[in-house]
Amino acid sequence: MSETFTPDALIAGDFPIVTKSVTIASGRSLVRGTILGKLTSGGKCVMQNTAASDGSETDYAVLAEDVDATSADVVSTAYLTGEFNVAALVCATLGAAARESAMRALSMFQKTAVSD
C-alpha cells in the first residue's frame, strides 16, 4: 500500500519536531492541525477547549493527521513541539494571540506564513 504526501502548510519552520502517539477519544472527528488538550481522567486527547475543566482546557499537542474517531477511540500521531502556520491550526475556543503564550511554553510556535 502506498501513501501520498500532500503539503498543507501546517509545518512553518525548522524547529525540531517531536511526535508522540496519542489516543483520540471517541465521539469526534478531528483534522490535522487541531490543537489537542489531554483529558485528566483517562489521558485521552480531544480538541482543546478553554471552557472545560477536564484537562482539555490546557494545550497539549497538535494533531499530525486527520482522525475519524466518531465510533471508537483512535491512536494517532501528534506533534509535541514545532513551528506551525497559525492559519493552519484549528482550535475551538482561543484566538491566535491568546494561544501563543500557552503554545510557547510547550516549545510549539505559531508563525504567519509568507506567500510568494
mmCIF file of C-alpha atoms in Angstrom:
data_model
loop_
_atom_site.group_PDB
_atom_site.id
_atom_site.type_symbol
_atom_site.label_atom_id
_atom_site.label_comp_id
_atom_site.label_asym_id
_atom_site.label_seq_id
_atom_site.Cartn_x
_atom_site.Cartn_y
_atom_site.Cartn_z
ATOM 1 C CA MET A 1 0.000 0.000 0.000
ATOM 2 C CA SER A 2 1.371 3.417 -0.943
ATOM 3 C CA GLU A 3 0.580 6.740 0.711
ATOM 4 C CA THR A 4 0.760 10.154 -0.901
ATOM 5 C CA PHE A 5 2.002 13.220 0.952
ATOM 6 C CA THR A 6 0.072 16.392 0.175
ATOM 7 C CA PRO A 7 1.661 19.549 1.589
ATOM 8 C CA ASP A 8 -0.762 21.649 3.607
ATOM 9 C CA ALA A 9 1.492 24.314 5.136
ATOM 10 C CA LEU A 10 0.937 23.209 8.754
ATOM 11 C CA ILE A 11 4.667 22.981 9.442
ATOM 12 C CA ALA A 12 6.104 26.502 9.190
ATOM 13 C CA GLY A 13 9.750 26.257 10.157
ATOM 14 C CA ASP A 14 12.639 24.031 11.092
ATOM 15 C CA PHE A 15 12.326 23.977 14.885
ATOM 16 C CA PRO A 16 12.808 20.328 15.933
ATOM 17 C CA ILE A 17 9.596 18.331 15.753
ATOM 18 C CA VAL A 18 8.888 15.735 18.416
ATOM 19 C CA THR A 19 5.982 13.364 17.840
ATOM 20 C CA LYS A 20 4.078 11.047 20.130
ATOM 21 C CA SER A 21 1.293 8.509 19.744
ATOM 22 C CA VAL A 22 -1.890 9.738 21.410
ATOM 23 C CA THR A 23 -5.366 8.299 21.807
ATOM 24 C CA ILE A 24 -8.155 10.457 20.410
ATOM 25 C CA ALA A 25 -11.314 9.979 22.480
ATOM 26 C CA SER A 26 -14.276 8.538 20.621
ATOM 27 C CA GLY A 27 -17.180 10.686 19.549
ATOM 28 C CA ARG A 28 -15.247 13.138 17.382
ATOM 29 C CA SER A 29 -13.692 13.583 14.012
ATOM 30 C CA LEU A 30 -10.650 15.894 14.029
ATOM 31 C CA VAL A 31 -8.469 17.312 11.267
ATOM 32 C CA ARG A 32 -4.709 17.671 11.002
ATOM 33 C CA GLY A 33 -3.616 20.833 12.801
ATOM 34 C CA THR A 34 -6.184 20.573 15.601
ATOM 35 C CA ILE A 35 -4.781 21.763 18.915
ATOM 36 C CA LEU A 36 -5.325 18.998 21.431
ATOM 37 C CA GLY A 37 -5.963 19.009 25.154
ATOM 38 C CA LYS A 38 -5.386 15.894 27.246
ATOM 39 C CA LEU A 39 -8.217 14.705 29.488
ATOM 40 C CA THR A 40 -7.216 14.382 33.138
ATOM 41 C CA SER A 41 -9.311 11.252 33.524
ATOM 42 C CA GLY A 42 -8.002 8.532 31.216
ATOM 43 C CA GLY A 43 -5.376 10.618 29.393
ATOM 44 C CA LYS A 44 -7.143 10.637 26.021
ATOM 45 C CA CYS A 45 -6.953 13.672 23.757
ATOM 46 C CA VAL A 46 -9.721 15.915 22.458
ATOM 47 C CA MET A 47 -9.859 19.327 20.800
ATOM 48 C CA GLN A 48 -8.510 21.931 23.229
ATOM 49 C CA ASN A 49 -11.361 23.761 24.990
ATOM 50 C CA THR A 50 -10.662 26.625 27.421
ATOM 51 C CA ALA A 51 -14.260 26.490 28.677
ATOM 52 C CA ALA A 52 -13.760 22.968 30.040
ATOM 53 C CA SER A 53 -12.310 21.850 33.359
ATOM 54 C CA ASP A 54 -11.428 18.278 32.435
ATOM 55 C CA GLY A 55 -7.809 18.793 31.338
ATOM 56 C CA SER A 56 -8.711 19.744 27.773
ATOM 57 C CA GLU A 57 -8.504 23.423 28.686
ATOM 58 C CA THR A 58 -4.702 23.194 28.541
ATOM 59 C CA ASP A 59 -2.796 22.922 25.257
ATOM 60 C CA TYR A 60 -1.049 19.571 24.912
ATOM 61 C CA ALA A 61 -0.147 18.882 21.271
ATOM 62 C CA VAL A 62 -1.046 19.461 17.607
ATOM 63 C CA LEU A 63 -2.708 16.625 15.710
ATOM 64 C CA ALA A 64 -0.492 15.376 12.868
ATOM 65 C CA GLU A 65 -3.175 13.679 10.745
ATOM 66 C CA ASP A 66 -6.921 13.625 10.150
ATOM 67 C CA VAL A 67 -8.691 11.267 12.569
ATOM 68 C CA ASP A 68 -12.183 9.788 12.446
ATOM 69 C CA ALA A 69 -12.892 8.661 15.994
ATOM 70 C CA THR A 70 -16.655 9.065 15.725
ATOM 71 C CA SER A 71 -17.382 5.467 16.726
ATOM 72 C CA ALA A 72 -14.279 4.393 18.683
ATOM 73 C CA ASP A 73 -11.054 5.701 20.196
ATOM 74 C CA VAL A 74 -8.244 6.021 17.639
ATOM 75 C CA VAL A 75 -4.488 6.022 18.216
ATOM 76 C CA SER A 76 -2.884 8.749 16.142
ATOM 77 C CA THR A 77 0.244 10.876 15.955
ATOM 78 C CA ALA A 78 0.594 14.332 17.482
ATOM 79 C CA TYR A 79 3.314 16.968 17.395
ATOM 80 C CA LEU A 80 4.634 17.903 20.851
ATOM 81 C CA THR A 81 6.990 20.583 19.503
ATOM 82 C CA GLY A 82 7.492 22.547 16.294
ATOM 83 C CA GLU A 83 6.736 25.705 14.331
ATOM 84 C CA PHE A 84 3.206 25.842 12.941
ATOM 85 C CA ASN A 85 1.398 28.052 10.450
ATOM 86 C CA VAL A 86 -1.134 29.968 12.542
ATOM 87 C CA ALA A 87 -3.646 29.830 9.656
ATOM 88 C CA ALA A 88 -3.491 26.017 9.596
ATOM 89 C CA LEU A 89 -4.117 25.485 13.331
ATOM 90 C CA VAL A 90 -7.613 24.512 14.460
ATOM 91 C CA CYS A 91 -8.886 25.472 17.909
ATOM 92 C CA ALA A 92 -12.460 25.882 19.071
ATOM 93 C CA THR A 93 -12.066 28.452 21.815
ATOM 94 C CA LEU A 94 -8.903 30.555 21.567
ATOM 95 C CA GLY A 95 -7.710 33.152 19.124
ATOM 96 C CA ALA A 96 -4.137 33.115 17.839
ATOM 97 C CA ALA A 97 -2.875 35.821 20.197
ATOM 98 C CA ALA A 98 -4.249 34.151 23.333
ATOM 99 C CA ARG A 99 -2.949 30.755 22.227
ATOM 100 C CA GLU A 100 0.604 31.958 21.560
ATOM 101 C CA SER A 101 1.800 32.055 25.190
ATOM 102 C CA ALA A 102 0.371 28.647 26.036
ATOM 103 C CA MET A 103 1.999 27.093 22.983
ATOM 104 C CA ARG A 104 5.374 28.780 23.548
ATOM 105 C CA ALA A 105 5.592 27.177 26.997
ATOM 106 C CA LEU A 106 5.432 23.781 25.222
ATOM 107 C CA SER A 107 8.020 24.665 22.522
ATOM 108 C CA MET A 108 5.259 24.997 19.948
ATOM 109 C CA PHE A 109 5.499 28.220 17.985
ATOM 110 C CA GLN A 110 2.968 29.954 15.732
ATOM 111 C CA LYS A 111 4.187 31.654 12.591
ATOM 112 C CA THR A 112 2.419 33.624 9.919
ATOM 113 C CA ALA A 113 3.024 32.056 6.522
ATOM 114 C CA VAL A 114 4.669 34.227 3.902
ATOM 115 C CA SER A 115 3.280 33.891 0.397
ATOM 116 C CA ASP A 116 5.270 34.385 -2.772
#
